[in-house]
Amino acid sequence: MSLAKIETASTVSLTATGATSQITDAGNDSTADIIASAVTLNAVQGVGSTGANGSLDIDATTINATNTTLSGIFLNSVGTGGVTVSAKAQT
C-alpha cells in the first residue's frame, strides 16, 4: 500500500495484509502523508522505509503502528502539537 495524502478530521486506520504487504510513502518526500486526529497502521513487512524521505510523514495527536515481521517502523511526526506514539515491530 503506497500513500500519497490522506486528510480527515477523524481517525485513519490502514491495514496492509498479505505475506509481503507494506505501507510506504508514495512520494518518498517530507510532505504529510496522513493528516488526522488519530492514525492506526498495521503491516506485515514494514511501515515506512529507511532513507532520507522513506518514513511516513504524519500529522496526528495519536499514532499506533504495528509491523508483524520484517523491515520495521519508520515515522516522522510533522504536526505542531504533542503526539502520543505506540510502535510494535518484529524485525
mmCIF file of N, CA and C in Angstrom:
data_model
loop_
_atom_site.group_PDB
_atom_site.id
_atom_site.type_symbol
_atom_site.label_atom_id
_atom_site.label_comp_id
_atom_site.label_asym_id
_atom_site.label_seq_id
_atom_site.Cartn_x
_atom_site.Cartn_y
_atom_site.Cartn_z
ATOM 1 N N MET A 1 0.856 -1.159 0.000
ATOM 2 C CA MET A 1 0.000 0.000 0.000
ATOM 3 C C MET A 1 0.907 1.227 0.000
ATOM 4 N N SER A 2 0.695 2.103 -0.955
ATOM 5 C CA SER A 2 1.534 3.283 -1.095
ATOM 6 C C SER A 2 0.692 4.535 -0.868
ATOM 7 N N LEU A 3 1.106 5.398 0.053
ATOM 8 C CA LEU A 3 0.319 6.568 0.437
ATOM 9 C C LEU A 3 0.845 7.847 -0.198
ATOM 10 N N ALA A 4 -0.071 8.672 -0.683
ATOM 11 C CA ALA A 4 0.290 9.995 -1.185
ATOM 12 C C ALA A 4 -0.204 11.047 -0.201
ATOM 13 N N LYS A 5 -1.532 11.104 0.059
ATOM 14 C CA LYS A 5 -2.055 12.025 1.065
ATOM 15 C C LYS A 5 -3.471 11.617 1.448
ATOM 16 N N ILE A 6 -3.654 11.455 2.751
ATOM 17 C CA ILE A 6 -4.969 11.210 3.331
ATOM 18 C C ILE A 6 -5.189 12.305 4.347
ATOM 19 N N GLU A 7 -6.326 13.004 4.258
ATOM 20 C CA GLU A 7 -6.615 14.078 5.206
ATOM 21 C C GLU A 7 -8.060 13.981 5.665
ATOM 22 N N THR A 8 -8.253 13.952 7.002
ATOM 23 C CA THR A 8 -9.581 13.874 7.590
ATOM 24 C C THR A 8 -9.533 14.459 9.003
ATOM 25 N N ALA A 9 -10.669 14.887 9.504
ATOM 26 C CA ALA A 9 -10.738 15.400 10.875
ATOM 27 C C ALA A 9 -10.892 14.262 11.884
ATOM 28 N N SER A 10 -11.149 13.043 11.391
ATOM 29 C CA SER A 10 -11.356 11.919 12.298
ATOM 30 C C SER A 10 -10.174 10.946 12.257
ATOM 31 N N THR A 11 -10.456 9.677 12.428
ATOM 32 C CA THR A 11 -9.429 8.644 12.555
ATOM 33 C C THR A 11 -9.143 7.959 11.226
ATOM 34 N N VAL A 12 -7.870 7.638 10.998
ATOM 35 C CA VAL A 12 -7.460 6.842 9.837
ATOM 36 C C VAL A 12 -6.935 5.518 10.358
ATOM 37 N N SER A 13 -7.427 4.404 9.796
ATOM 38 C CA SER A 13 -6.969 3.075 10.159
ATOM 39 C C SER A 13 -6.667 2.310 8.874
ATOM 40 N N LEU A 14 -5.402 1.915 8.702
ATOM 41 C CA LEU A 14 -4.974 1.212 7.495
ATOM 42 C C LEU A 14 -4.318 -0.104 7.859
ATOM 43 N N THR A 15 -4.693 -1.160 7.148
ATOM 44 C CA THR A 15 -4.097 -2.469 7.352
ATOM 45 C C THR A 15 -3.677 -3.035 6.007
ATOM 46 N N ALA A 16 -2.407 -3.356 5.878
ATOM 47 C CA ALA A 16 -1.878 -3.991 4.676
ATOM 48 C C ALA A 16 -1.702 -5.473 4.987
ATOM 49 N N THR A 17 -2.487 -6.317 4.329
ATOM 50 C CA THR A 17 -2.440 -7.752 4.596
ATOM 51 C C THR A 17 -1.736 -8.478 3.456
ATOM 52 N N GLY A 18 -1.363 -9.692 3.698
ATOM 53 C CA GLY A 18 -0.640 -10.477 2.713
ATOM 54 C C GLY A 18 0.796 -10.657 3.161
ATOM 55 N N ALA A 19 1.432 -11.684 2.670
ATOM 56 C CA ALA A 19 2.764 -12.065 3.138
ATOM 57 C C ALA A 19 3.827 -10.997 2.926
ATOM 58 N N THR A 20 3.684 -10.147 1.913
ATOM 59 C CA THR A 20 4.714 -9.134 1.635
ATOM 60 C C THR A 20 4.157 -7.713 1.688
ATOM 61 N N SER A 21 3.117 -7.495 2.438
ATOM 62 C CA SER A 21 2.445 -6.193 2.469
ATOM 63 C C SER A 21 3.190 -5.164 3.292
ATOM 64 N N GLN A 22 3.290 -3.955 2.747
ATOM 65 C CA GLN A 22 3.937 -2.820 3.394
ATOM 66 C C GLN A 22 3.039 -1.594 3.270
ATOM 67 N N ILE A 23 3.304 -0.584 4.101
ATOM 68 C CA ILE A 23 2.686 0.736 3.953
ATOM 69 C C ILE A 23 3.841 1.697 3.720
ATOM 70 N N THR A 24 3.873 2.334 2.548
ATOM 71 C CA THR A 24 5.018 3.160 2.176
ATOM 72 C C THR A 24 4.600 4.571 1.755
ATOM 73 N N ASP A 25 5.583 5.462 1.693
ATOM 74 C CA ASP A 25 5.406 6.844 1.265
ATOM 75 C C ASP A 25 5.527 6.894 -0.264
ATOM 76 N N ALA A 26 4.412 7.132 -0.953
ATOM 77 C CA ALA A 26 4.403 7.132 -2.425
ATOM 78 C C ALA A 26 5.341 8.178 -3.007
ATOM 79 N N GLY A 27 5.397 9.347 -2.385
ATOM 80 C CA GLY A 27 6.220 10.428 -2.907
ATOM 81 C C GLY A 27 7.670 10.368 -2.482
ATOM 82 N N ASN A 28 7.975 9.504 -1.498
ATOM 83 C CA ASN A 28 9.318 9.435 -0.937
ATOM 84 C C ASN A 28 9.843 10.847 -0.632
ATOM 85 N N ASP A 29 8.981 11.626 0.065
ATOM 86 C CA ASP A 29 9.291 13.024 0.357
ATOM 87 C C ASP A 29 8.963 13.341 1.813
ATOM 88 N N SER A 30 9.034 14.608 2.198
ATOM 89 C CA SER A 30 8.736 15.003 3.575
ATOM 90 C C SER A 30 7.379 15.688 3.700
ATOM 91 N N THR A 31 6.550 15.607 2.676
ATOM 92 C CA THR A 31 5.190 16.161 2.711
ATOM 93 C C THR A 31 4.292 15.209 3.506
ATOM 94 N N ALA A 32 3.349 15.759 4.277
ATOM 95 C CA ALA A 32 2.463 14.934 5.105
ATOM 96 C C ALA A 32 1.716 13.903 4.262
ATOM 97 N N ASP A 33 1.847 12.628 4.665
ATOM 98 C CA ASP A 33 1.134 11.536 4.000
ATOM 99 C C ASP A 33 -0.239 11.337 4.622
ATOM 100 N N ILE A 34 -0.337 11.563 5.940
ATOM 101 C CA ILE A 34 -1.603 11.405 6.654
ATOM 102 C C ILE A 34 -1.785 12.573 7.610
ATOM 103 N N ILE A 35 -2.954 13.226 7.527
ATOM 104 C CA ILE A 35 -3.341 14.266 8.475
ATOM 105 C C ILE A 35 -4.677 13.824 9.058
ATOM 106 N N ALA A 36 -4.708 13.559 10.373
ATOM 107 C CA ALA A 36 -5.913 13.058 11.026
ATOM 108 C C ALA A 36 -5.789 13.259 12.525
ATOM 109 N N SER A 37 -6.876 13.041 13.255
ATOM 110 C CA SER A 37 -6.799 13.162 14.708
ATOM 111 C C SER A 37 -6.051 11.973 15.316
ATOM 112 N N ALA A 38 -6.268 10.780 14.757
ATOM 113 C CA ALA A 38 -5.582 9.573 15.226
ATOM 114 C C ALA A 38 -5.299 8.675 14.027
ATOM 115 N N VAL A 39 -4.197 7.948 14.095
ATOM 116 C CA VAL A 39 -3.786 7.084 12.987
ATOM 117 C C VAL A 39 -3.379 5.720 13.541
ATOM 118 N N THR A 40 -3.911 4.656 12.919
ATOM 119 C CA THR A 40 -3.521 3.290 13.241
ATOM 120 C C THR A 40 -3.041 2.628 11.956
ATOM 121 N N LEU A 41 -1.818 2.082 12.000
ATOM 122 C CA LEU A 41 -1.212 1.444 10.834
ATOM 123 C C LEU A 41 -0.780 0.033 11.197
ATOM 124 N N ASN A 42 -1.161 -0.940 10.379
ATOM 125 C CA ASN A 42 -0.784 -2.334 10.590
ATOM 126 C C ASN A 42 -0.259 -2.912 9.284
ATOM 127 N N ALA A 43 0.928 -3.522 9.327
ATOM 128 C CA ALA A 43 1.502 -4.125 8.125
ATOM 129 C C ALA A 43 2.292 -5.371 8.487
ATOM 130 N N VAL A 44 2.537 -6.191 7.473
ATOM 131 C CA VAL A 44 3.287 -7.417 7.660
ATOM 132 C C VAL A 44 4.784 -7.164 7.485
ATOM 133 N N GLN A 45 5.171 -6.399 6.449
ATOM 134 C CA GLN A 45 6.596 -6.195 6.169
ATOM 135 C C GLN A 45 6.983 -4.728 6.084
ATOM 136 N N GLY A 46 6.574 -3.945 7.048
ATOM 137 C CA GLY A 46 7.093 -2.594 7.134
ATOM 138 C C GLY A 46 6.062 -1.486 7.073
ATOM 139 N N VAL A 47 6.295 -0.487 7.910
ATOM 140 C CA VAL A 47 5.528 0.764 7.913
ATOM 141 C C VAL A 47 6.551 1.858 7.657
ATOM 142 N N GLY A 48 6.461 2.501 6.481
ATOM 143 C CA GLY A 48 7.505 3.421 6.067
ATOM 144 C C GLY A 48 8.744 2.636 5.667
ATOM 145 N N SER A 49 9.828 3.353 5.355
ATOM 146 C CA SER A 49 11.073 2.680 4.987
ATOM 147 C C SER A 49 12.267 3.549 5.369
ATOM 148 N N THR A 50 13.448 2.966 5.271
ATOM 149 C CA THR A 50 14.664 3.703 5.576
ATOM 150 C C THR A 50 14.963 4.690 4.453
ATOM 151 N N GLY A 51 15.928 5.544 4.670
ATOM 152 C CA GLY A 51 16.300 6.525 3.656
ATOM 153 C C GLY A 51 15.908 7.920 4.085
ATOM 154 N N ALA A 52 16.400 8.898 3.378
ATOM 155 C CA ALA A 52 16.189 10.300 3.742
ATOM 156 C C ALA A 52 14.718 10.670 3.843
ATOM 157 N N ASN A 53 13.888 10.192 2.945
ATOM 158 C CA ASN A 53 12.472 10.559 2.941
ATOM 159 C C ASN A 53 11.547 9.350 2.912
ATOM 160 N N GLY A 54 12.033 8.198 3.318
ATOM 161 C CA GLY A 54 11.239 6.980 3.255
ATOM 162 C C GLY A 54 10.206 6.832 4.354
ATOM 163 N N SER A 55 10.368 7.572 5.453
ATOM 164 C CA SER A 55 9.415 7.445 6.563
ATOM 165 C C SER A 55 8.061 8.012 6.174
ATOM 166 N N LEU A 56 7.011 7.508 6.843
ATOM 167 C CA LEU A 56 5.672 8.075 6.652
ATOM 168 C C LEU A 56 5.588 9.359 7.456
ATOM 169 N N ASP A 57 5.132 10.424 6.833
ATOM 170 C CA ASP A 57 5.019 11.734 7.473
ATOM 171 C C ASP A 57 3.584 11.913 7.948
ATOM 172 N N ILE A 58 3.418 12.034 9.271
ATOM 173 C CA ILE A 58 2.084 12.006 9.866
ATOM 174 C C ILE A 58 1.873 13.206 10.777
ATOM 175 N N ASP A 59 0.717 13.849 10.620
ATOM 176 C CA ASP A 59 0.276 14.929 11.499
ATOM 177 C C ASP A 59 -0.956 14.426 12.242
ATOM 178 N N ALA A 60 -0.768 13.973 13.489
ATOM 179 C CA ALA A 60 -1.856 13.432 14.309
ATOM 180 C C ALA A 60 -1.454 13.536 15.772
ATOM 181 N N THR A 61 -2.433 13.488 16.667
ATOM 182 C CA THR A 61 -2.122 13.528 18.098
ATOM 183 C C THR A 61 -1.880 12.142 18.668
ATOM 184 N N THR A 62 -2.370 11.096 17.986
ATOM 185 C CA THR A 62 -2.156 9.719 18.414
ATOM 186 C C THR A 62 -1.780 8.875 17.206
ATOM 187 N N ILE A 63 -0.670 8.129 17.315
ATOM 188 C CA ILE A 63 -0.234 7.242 16.252
ATOM 189 C C ILE A 63 0.040 5.865 16.849
ATOM 190 N N ASN A 64 -0.604 4.838 16.294
ATOM 191 C CA ASN A 64 -0.360 3.455 16.676
ATOM 192 C C ASN A 64 0.115 2.716 15.433
ATOM 193 N N ALA A 65 1.272 2.072 15.505
ATOM 194 C CA ALA A 65 1.807 1.352 14.358
ATOM 195 C C ALA A 65 2.291 -0.025 14.779
ATOM 196 N N THR A 66 1.936 -1.030 13.982
ATOM 197 C CA THR A 66 2.361 -2.398 14.234
ATOM 198 C C THR A 66 2.902 -2.999 12.947
ATOM 199 N N ASN A 67 4.060 -3.619 13.049
ATOM 200 C CA ASN A 67 4.679 -4.346 11.944
ATOM 201 C C ASN A 67 4.967 -5.749 12.452
ATOM 202 N N THR A 68 4.430 -6.778 11.775
ATOM 203 C CA THR A 68 4.486 -8.120 12.353
ATOM 204 C C THR A 68 5.683 -8.976 11.955
ATOM 205 N N THR A 69 6.422 -8.626 10.888
ATOM 206 C CA THR A 69 7.576 -9.472 10.546
ATOM 207 C C THR A 69 8.831 -8.662 10.267
ATOM 208 N N LEU A 70 9.056 -8.222 9.039
ATOM 209 C CA LEU A 70 10.313 -7.600 8.633
ATOM 210 C C LEU A 70 10.214 -6.094 8.445
ATOM 211 N N SER A 71 11.354 -5.447 8.343
ATOM 212 C CA SER A 71 11.535 -4.062 7.883
ATOM 213 C C SER A 71 11.322 -2.960 8.903
ATOM 214 N N GLY A 72 10.579 -3.141 9.959
ATOM 215 C CA GLY A 72 10.463 -2.122 10.994
ATOM 216 C C GLY A 72 9.405 -1.065 10.739
ATOM 217 N N ILE A 73 9.463 -0.006 11.574
ATOM 218 C CA ILE A 73 8.514 1.105 11.522
ATOM 219 C C ILE A 73 9.315 2.397 11.427
ATOM 220 N N PHE A 74 9.001 3.205 10.411
ATOM 221 C CA PHE A 74 9.714 4.459 10.183
ATOM 222 C C PHE A 74 8.695 5.581 10.033
ATOM 223 N N LEU A 75 8.602 6.445 11.056
ATOM 224 C CA LEU A 75 7.618 7.519 11.096
ATOM 225 C C LEU A 75 8.296 8.864 11.315
ATOM 226 N N ASN A 76 7.674 9.900 10.799
ATOM 227 C CA ASN A 76 8.103 11.265 11.041
ATOM 228 C C ASN A 76 6.862 12.049 11.430
ATOM 229 N N SER A 77 6.830 12.575 12.651
ATOM 230 C CA SER A 77 5.691 13.377 13.093
ATOM 231 C C SER A 77 5.902 14.815 12.643
ATOM 232 N N VAL A 78 5.016 15.304 11.776
ATOM 233 C CA VAL A 78 5.171 16.646 11.213
ATOM 234 C C VAL A 78 4.186 17.651 11.815
ATOM 235 N N GLY A 79 3.460 17.252 12.843
ATOM 236 C CA GLY A 79 2.492 18.147 13.467
ATOM 237 C C GLY A 79 3.144 19.193 14.347
ATOM 238 N N THR A 80 2.343 20.172 14.745
ATOM 239 C CA THR A 80 2.862 21.254 15.576
ATOM 240 C C THR A 80 2.575 21.047 17.059
ATOM 241 N N GLY A 81 1.650 20.135 17.379
ATOM 242 C CA GLY A 81 1.319 19.874 18.775
ATOM 243 C C GLY A 81 1.987 18.614 19.271
ATOM 244 N N GLY A 82 1.604 18.189 20.457
ATOM 245 C CA GLY A 82 2.153 16.968 21.022
ATOM 246 C C GLY A 82 1.582 15.737 20.336
ATOM 247 N N VAL A 83 2.289 14.631 20.464
ATOM 248 C CA VAL A 83 1.842 13.380 19.847
ATOM 249 C C VAL A 83 2.173 12.224 20.778
ATOM 250 N N THR A 84 1.273 11.242 20.821
ATOM 251 C CA THR A 84 1.493 10.008 21.549
ATOM 252 C C THR A 84 1.703 8.912 20.518
ATOM 253 N N VAL A 85 2.814 8.177 20.635
ATOM 254 C CA VAL A 85 3.139 7.137 19.657
ATOM 255 C C VAL A 85 3.276 5.799 20.368
ATOM 256 N N SER A 86 2.634 4.767 19.789
ATOM 257 C CA SER A 86 2.807 3.396 20.220
ATOM 258 C C SER A 86 3.269 2.615 18.996
ATOM 259 N N ALA A 87 4.466 2.019 19.068
ATOM 260 C CA ALA A 87 5.004 1.274 17.942
ATOM 261 C C ALA A 87 5.447 -0.110 18.383
ATOM 262 N N LYS A 88 4.992 -1.128 17.642
ATOM 263 C CA LYS A 88 5.343 -2.520 17.941
ATOM 264 C C LYS A 88 5.884 -3.130 16.658
ATOM 265 N N ALA A 89 7.144 -3.540 16.669
ATOM 266 C CA ALA A 89 7.765 -4.088 15.457
ATOM 267 C C ALA A 89 8.544 -5.357 15.749
ATOM 268 N N GLN A 90 8.384 -6.323 14.869
ATOM 269 C CA GLN A 90 9.208 -7.516 14.851
ATOM 270 C C GLN A 90 10.180 -7.333 13.708
ATOM 271 N N THR A 91 11.460 -7.242 13.986
ATOM 272 C CA THR A 91 12.433 -7.040 12.902
ATOM 273 C C THR A 91 13.478 -8.122 12.893
#
